[in-house]
PDB file of C-alpha atoms in Angstrom:
ATOM      1  CA  UNK B 118      30.479  28.327 -11.795  1.00  0.00           C
ATOM      2  CA  UNK B 119      27.450  29.130  -9.670  1.00  0.00           C
ATOM      3  CA  UNK B 120      24.058  27.587 -10.255  1.00  0.00           C
ATOM      4  CA  UNK B 121      21.517  29.821 -11.990  1.00  0.00           C
ATOM      5  CA  UNK B 122      18.779  29.131  -9.442  1.00  0.00           C
ATOM      6  CA  UNK B 123      18.992  30.879  -6.118  1.00  0.00           C
ATOM      7  CA  UNK B 124      18.464  29.026  -2.838  1.00  0.00           C
ATOM      8  CA  UNK B 125      15.220  30.954  -2.240  1.00  0.00           C
ATOM      9  CA  UNK B 126      13.750  30.007  -5.653  1.00  0.00           C
ATOM     10  CA  UNK B 127      14.727  26.392  -5.037  1.00  0.00           C
ATOM     11  CA  UNK B 128      13.066  26.492  -1.618  1.00  0.00           C
ATOM     12  CA  UNK B 129       9.887  28.019  -3.063  1.00  0.00           C
ATOM     13  CA  UNK B 130       9.851  25.364  -5.818  1.00  0.00           C
ATOM     14  CA  UNK B 131      10.243  22.653  -3.159  1.00  0.00           C
ATOM     15  CA  UNK B 132       7.461  24.229  -1.083  1.00  0.00           C
ATOM     16  CA  UNK B 133       5.151  24.399  -4.116  1.00  0.00           C
ATOM     17  CA  UNK B 134       5.893  20.748  -4.977  1.00  0.00           C
ATOM     18  CA  UNK B 135       5.234  19.702  -1.375  1.00  0.00           C
ATOM     19  CA  UNK B 136       1.949  21.668  -1.316  1.00  0.00           C
ATOM     20  CA  UNK B 137       0.900  20.103  -4.621  1.00  0.00           C
ATOM     21  CA  UNK B 138       1.723  16.587  -3.314  1.00  0.00           C
ATOM     22  CA  UNK B 139      -0.237  17.298  -0.106  1.00  0.00           C
ATOM     23  CA  UNK B 140      -3.263  18.460  -2.119  1.00  0.00           C
ATOM     24  CA  UNK B 141      -3.000  15.330  -4.286  1.00  0.00           C
ATOM     25  CA  UNK B 142      -2.857  13.121  -1.177  1.00  0.00           C
ATOM     26  CA  UNK B 143      -5.963  14.850   0.207  1.00  0.00           C
ATOM     27  CA  UNK B 144      -7.780  14.278  -3.106  1.00  0.00           C
ATOM     28  CA  UNK B 145      -6.818  10.589  -3.147  1.00  0.00           C
ATOM     29  CA  UNK B 146      -7.910  10.240   0.492  1.00  0.00           C
ATOM     30  CA  UNK B 147     -11.302  11.863  -0.184  1.00  0.00           C
ATOM     31  CA  UNK B 148     -11.897   9.549  -3.149  1.00  0.00           C
ATOM     32  CA  UNK B 149     -10.636   6.445  -1.335  1.00  0.00           C
ATOM     33  CA  UNK B 150     -12.302   6.749   2.064  1.00  0.00           C
ATOM     34  CA  UNK B 151     -15.888   5.954   0.946  1.00  0.00           C
ATOM     35  CA  UNK B 152     -14.682   2.774  -0.785  1.00  0.00           C
ATOM     36  CA  UNK B 153     -13.086   1.105   2.213  1.00  0.00           C
ATOM     37  CA  UNK B 154     -14.829  -0.965   4.845  1.00  0.00           C
ATOM     38  CA  UNK B 155     -14.193   0.471   8.316  1.00  0.00           C
ATOM     39  CA  UNK B 156     -11.868  -2.404   9.151  1.00  0.00           C
ATOM     40  CA  UNK B 157      -9.304  -1.160   6.619  1.00  0.00           C
ATOM     41  CA  UNK B 158      -6.513   1.359   7.168  1.00  0.00           C
ATOM     42  CA  UNK B 159      -4.855   3.221   4.307  1.00  0.00           C
ATOM     43  CA  UNK B 160      -1.949   5.532   3.733  1.00  0.00           C
ATOM     44  CA  UNK B 161      -0.233   7.087   0.754  1.00  0.00           C
ATOM     45  CA  UNK B 162       3.485   6.862   0.001  1.00  0.00           C
ATOM     46  CA  UNK B 163       3.217   8.156  -3.548  1.00  0.00           C
ATOM     47  CA  UNK B 164       3.018   6.400  -5.921  1.00  0.00           C
ATOM     48  CA  UNK B 165       2.037   3.583  -3.524  1.00  0.00           C
ATOM     49  CA  UNK B 166      -1.432   3.506  -1.969  1.00  0.00           C
ATOM     50  CA  UNK B 167      -1.255   1.081   0.970  1.00  0.00           C
ATOM     51  CA  UNK B 168      -4.450  -0.519   2.282  1.00  0.00           C
ATOM     52  CA  UNK B 169      -4.592  -3.118   5.042  1.00  0.00           C
ATOM     53  CA  UNK B 170      -6.766  -4.798   7.621  1.00  0.00           C
ATOM     54  CA  UNK B 171      -6.916  -2.452  10.589  1.00  0.00           C
ATOM     55  CA  UNK B 172      -4.942  -3.386  13.688  1.00  0.00           C
ATOM     56  CA  UNK B 173      -7.154  -4.011  16.662  1.00  0.00           C
ATOM     57  CA  UNK B 174      -9.803  -6.080  14.935  1.00  0.00           C
ATOM     58  CA  UNK B 175     -10.813  -9.053  17.052  1.00  0.00           C
ATOM     59  CA  UNK B 176      -8.616 -11.991  16.157  1.00  0.00           C
ATOM     60  CA  UNK B 177      -6.224  -9.862  14.144  1.00  0.00           C
ATOM     61  CA  UNK B 178      -2.803 -11.387  13.627  1.00  0.00           C
ATOM     62  CA  UNK B 179      -1.475  -7.987  12.603  1.00  0.00           C
ATOM     63  CA  UNK B 180      -1.137  -6.901  16.236  1.00  0.00           C
ATOM     64  CA  UNK B 181       2.316  -5.655  17.103  1.00  0.00           C
ATOM     65  CA  UNK B 182       3.975  -7.036  20.206  1.00  0.00           C
ATOM     66  CA  UNK B 183       3.388  -3.945  22.285  1.00  0.00           C
ATOM     67  CA  UNK B 184       0.897  -2.952  24.940  1.00  0.00           C
ATOM     68  CA  UNK B 185      -0.179   0.203  23.084  1.00  0.00           C
ATOM     69  CA  UNK B 186      -1.984  -1.376  20.138  1.00  0.00           C
ATOM     70  CA  UNK B 187      -5.334   0.415  20.326  1.00  0.00           C
ATOM     71  CA  UNK B 188      -4.413   3.235  17.957  1.00  0.00           C
ATOM     72  CA  UNK B 189      -1.597   1.611  16.022  1.00  0.00           C
ATOM     73  CA  UNK B 190      -2.061   0.598  12.424  1.00  0.00           C
ATOM     74  CA  UNK B 191       0.153  -1.473  10.229  1.00  0.00           C
ATOM     75  CA  UNK B 192       2.290   0.922   8.232  1.00  0.00           C
ATOM     76  CA  UNK B 193       4.411   0.823   5.141  1.00  0.00           C
ATOM     77  CA  UNK B 194       7.925   2.198   5.458  1.00  0.00           C
ATOM     78  CA  UNK B 195       9.538   4.370   2.796  1.00  0.00           C
ATOM     79  CA  UNK B 196      12.055   1.577   2.142  1.00  0.00           C
ATOM     80  CA  UNK B 197       9.247  -0.977   1.677  1.00  0.00           C
ATOM     81  CA  UNK B 198       7.434   1.439  -0.638  1.00  0.00           C
ATOM     82  CA  UNK B 199      10.544   1.810  -2.824  1.00  0.00           C
ATOM     83  CA  UNK B 200      10.964  -1.985  -2.824  1.00  0.00           C
ATOM     84  CA  UNK B 201       7.379  -2.446  -4.018  1.00  0.00           C
ATOM     85  CA  UNK B 202       7.866   0.095  -6.804  1.00  0.00           C
ATOM     86  CA  UNK B 203      11.040  -1.742  -7.884  1.00  0.00           C
ATOM     87  CA  UNK B 204       9.208  -5.089  -7.724  1.00  0.00           C
ATOM     88  CA  UNK B 205       6.330  -4.023  -9.995  1.00  0.00           C
ATOM     89  CA  UNK B 206       8.769  -2.496 -12.480  1.00  0.00           C
ATOM     90  CA  UNK B 207      10.775  -5.726 -12.656  1.00  0.00           C
ATOM     91  CA  UNK B 208       8.812  -8.603 -11.056  1.00  0.00           C
ATOM     92  CA  UNK B 209      10.965 -11.504  -9.926  1.00  0.00           C
ATOM     93  CA  UNK B 210       8.891 -14.463  -8.737  1.00  0.00           C
ATOM     94  CA  UNK B 211      11.923 -15.708  -6.787  1.00  0.00           C
ATOM     95  CA  UNK B 212      12.122 -12.681  -4.483  1.00  0.00           C
ATOM     96  CA  UNK B 213      10.071 -11.949  -1.402  1.00  0.00           C
ATOM     97  CA  UNK B 214       7.723  -8.970  -1.281  1.00  0.00           C
ATOM     98  CA  UNK B 215       8.010  -7.013   1.964  1.00  0.00           C
ATOM     99  CA  UNK B 216       5.220  -4.877   3.422  1.00  0.00           C
ATOM    100  CA  UNK B 217       4.430  -3.976   7.034  1.00  0.00           C
ATOM    101  CA  UNK B 218       7.487  -5.856   8.195  1.00  0.00           C
ATOM    102  CA  UNK B 219       6.121  -9.112   6.775  1.00  0.00           C
ATOM    103  CA  UNK B 220       7.434 -11.182   3.910  1.00  0.00           C
ATOM    104  CA  UNK B 221       5.159 -12.468   1.174  1.00  0.00           C
ATOM    105  CA  UNK B 222       5.869 -15.014  -1.539  1.00  0.00           C
ATOM    106  CA  UNK B 223       4.406 -14.383  -4.976  1.00  0.00           C
ATOM    107  CA  UNK B 224       1.750 -16.979  -5.805  1.00  0.00           C
ATOM    108  CA  UNK B 225       0.312 -15.600  -9.022  1.00  0.00           C
ATOM    109  CA  UNK B 226       0.514 -12.780 -11.506  1.00  0.00           C
ATOM    110  CA  UNK B 227      -1.961 -11.753 -14.176  1.00  0.00           C
ATOM    111  CA  UNK B 228      -0.923  -8.680 -16.102  1.00  0.00           C
ATOM    112  CA  UNK B 229      -0.476  -5.856 -13.614  1.00  0.00           C
ATOM    113  CA  UNK B 230      -2.056  -7.831 -10.723  1.00  0.00           C
ATOM    114  CA  UNK B 231       0.066  -9.775  -8.225  1.00  0.00           C
ATOM    115  CA  UNK B 232      -1.039 -12.024  -5.366  1.00  0.00           C
ATOM    116  CA  UNK B 233       1.217 -13.238  -2.572  1.00  0.00           C
ATOM    117  CA  UNK B 234       0.843 -15.201   0.665  1.00  0.00           C
ATOM    118  CA  UNK B 235       2.404 -14.259   3.994  1.00  0.00           C
ATOM    119  CA  UNK B 236       5.276 -16.531   4.975  1.00  0.00           C
ATOM    120  CA  UNK B 237       6.659 -14.646   7.974  1.00  0.00           C
ATOM    121  CA  UNK B 238       3.922 -15.444  10.476  1.00  0.00           C
ATOM    122  CA  UNK B 239       2.121 -18.598  11.493  1.00  0.00           C
ATOM    123  CA  UNK B 240      -0.808 -16.494  12.683  1.00  0.00           C
ATOM    124  CA  UNK B 241      -1.222 -14.277   9.626  1.00  0.00           C
ATOM    125  CA  UNK B 242      -3.620 -16.224   7.432  1.00  0.00           C
ATOM    126  CA  UNK B 243      -3.824 -13.801   4.591  1.00  0.00           C
ATOM    127  CA  UNK B 244      -1.861 -12.248   1.844  1.00  0.00           C
ATOM    128  CA  UNK B 245      -1.100  -9.288  -0.329  1.00  0.00           C
ATOM    129  CA  UNK B 246      -2.537  -8.014  -3.589  1.00  0.00           C
ATOM    130  CA  UNK B 247      -0.589  -5.528  -5.669  1.00  0.00           C
ATOM    131  CA  UNK B 248      -2.118  -3.786  -8.660  1.00  0.00           C
ATOM    132  CA  UNK B 249      -0.543  -1.219 -10.971  1.00  0.00           C
ATOM    133  CA  UNK B 250      -2.996   1.394 -12.237  1.00  0.00           C
ATOM    134  CA  UNK B 251      -2.890   3.036 -15.666  1.00  0.00           C
ATOM    135  CA  UNK B 252      -2.313   6.489 -14.148  1.00  0.00           C
ATOM    136  CA  UNK B 253       0.784   5.345 -12.267  1.00  0.00           C
ATOM    137  CA  UNK B 254      -0.479   4.543  -8.764  1.00  0.00           C
ATOM    138  CA  UNK B 255       0.427   1.193  -7.248  1.00  0.00           C
ATOM    139  CA  UNK B 256      -2.151  -0.259  -4.874  1.00  0.00           C
ATOM    140  CA  UNK B 257      -0.895  -2.599  -2.159  1.00  0.00           C
ATOM    141  CA  UNK B 258      -3.612  -4.390  -0.175  1.00  0.00           C
ATOM    142  CA  UNK B 259      -2.668  -6.586   2.805  1.00  0.00           C
ATOM    143  CA  UNK B 260      -5.522  -8.705   4.121  1.00  0.00           C
ATOM    144  CA  UNK B 261      -6.050 -11.433   6.705  1.00  0.00           C
ATOM    145  CA  UNK B 262      -8.788 -13.659   8.001  1.00  0.00           C
ATOM    146  CA  UNK B 263     -11.689 -13.223   8.255  1.00  0.00           C
ATOM    147  CA  UNK B 264     -11.188 -11.261   5.003  1.00  0.00           C
ATOM    148  CA  UNK B 265     -10.604 -13.516   2.019  1.00  0.00           C
ATOM    149  CA  UNK B 266      -8.640 -12.958  -1.150  1.00  0.00           C
ATOM    150  CA  UNK B 267     -11.986 -12.384  -2.865  1.00  0.00           C
ATOM    151  CA  UNK B 268     -12.914  -9.657  -0.340  1.00  0.00           C
ATOM    152  CA  UNK B 269      -9.532  -8.023  -0.939  1.00  0.00           C
ATOM    153  CA  UNK B 270      -9.940  -8.298  -4.734  1.00  0.00           C
ATOM    154  CA  UNK B 271     -13.308  -6.549  -4.443  1.00  0.00           C
ATOM    155  CA  UNK B 272     -11.738  -3.704  -2.462  1.00  0.00           C
ATOM    156  CA  UNK B 273      -8.894  -3.428  -4.996  1.00  0.00           C
ATOM    157  CA  UNK B 274     -11.290  -3.481  -7.977  1.00  0.00           C
ATOM    158  CA  UNK B 275     -13.443  -0.749  -6.382  1.00  0.00           C
ATOM    159  CA  UNK B 276     -10.380   1.403  -5.735  1.00  0.00           C
ATOM    160  CA  UNK B 277      -9.098   0.800  -9.264  1.00  0.00           C
ATOM    161  CA  UNK B 278     -12.475   1.937 -10.622  1.00  0.00           C
ATOM    162  CA  UNK B 279     -12.084   5.291  -8.851  1.00  0.00           C
ATOM    163  CA  UNK B 280      -8.315   5.873  -8.905  1.00  0.00           C
ATOM    164  CA  UNK B 281      -7.219   3.810 -11.930  1.00  0.00           C
ATOM    165  CA  UNK B 282      -6.449   6.790 -14.161  1.00  0.00           C
ATOM    166  CA  UNK B 283      -5.191   9.090 -11.387  1.00  0.00           C
ATOM    167  CA  UNK B 284      -1.710  10.423 -12.098  1.00  0.00           C
ATOM    168  CA  UNK B 285       0.094  10.912  -8.776  1.00  0.00           C
ATOM    169  CA  UNK B 286       1.850  14.163  -7.940  1.00  0.00           C
ATOM    170  CA  UNK B 287       5.260  13.349  -6.558  1.00  0.00           C
ATOM    171  CA  UNK B 288       6.444  15.305  -3.519  1.00  0.00           C
ATOM    172  CA  UNK B 289       9.914  16.367  -2.550  1.00  0.00           C
ATOM    173  CA  UNK B 290      12.004  13.493  -1.154  1.00  0.00           C
TER     174      UNK B 290
END
């Protein structure tokens, strides 16, 4: 028995969903950009909004071991994004949180806020804050010295004030 939807209608539905997700990402970016200090990098892997200290800052421990670091930023892989979504849905304090190729151990949780410290680098004196927003976005903020947990919390709170009720549009995967 053949499916009732034709390949062309499925392709146009996929294209419309992708266009809608791209427009949503542009909206999130326009609302997020004014909130972030210049030393932060961000990217969207819906529903995860990833924010981190920008690579290339003087003294940054987030440098990759490559000679071409000037334009490289720490990124969040699709696998890490899915792992973070799974973690916030079912938090297990005994598991490690992985972001940007680094492992973090959960130190505290208050409601939908999580704080972890980096355990995979002797140089990375910082941590991770994860916050689940009412609209469905999950904010992941990786920070390091000279930024403090309080600086990162301020950034997260500012972002939550603007994007807290935003309902993400999911793209085609």
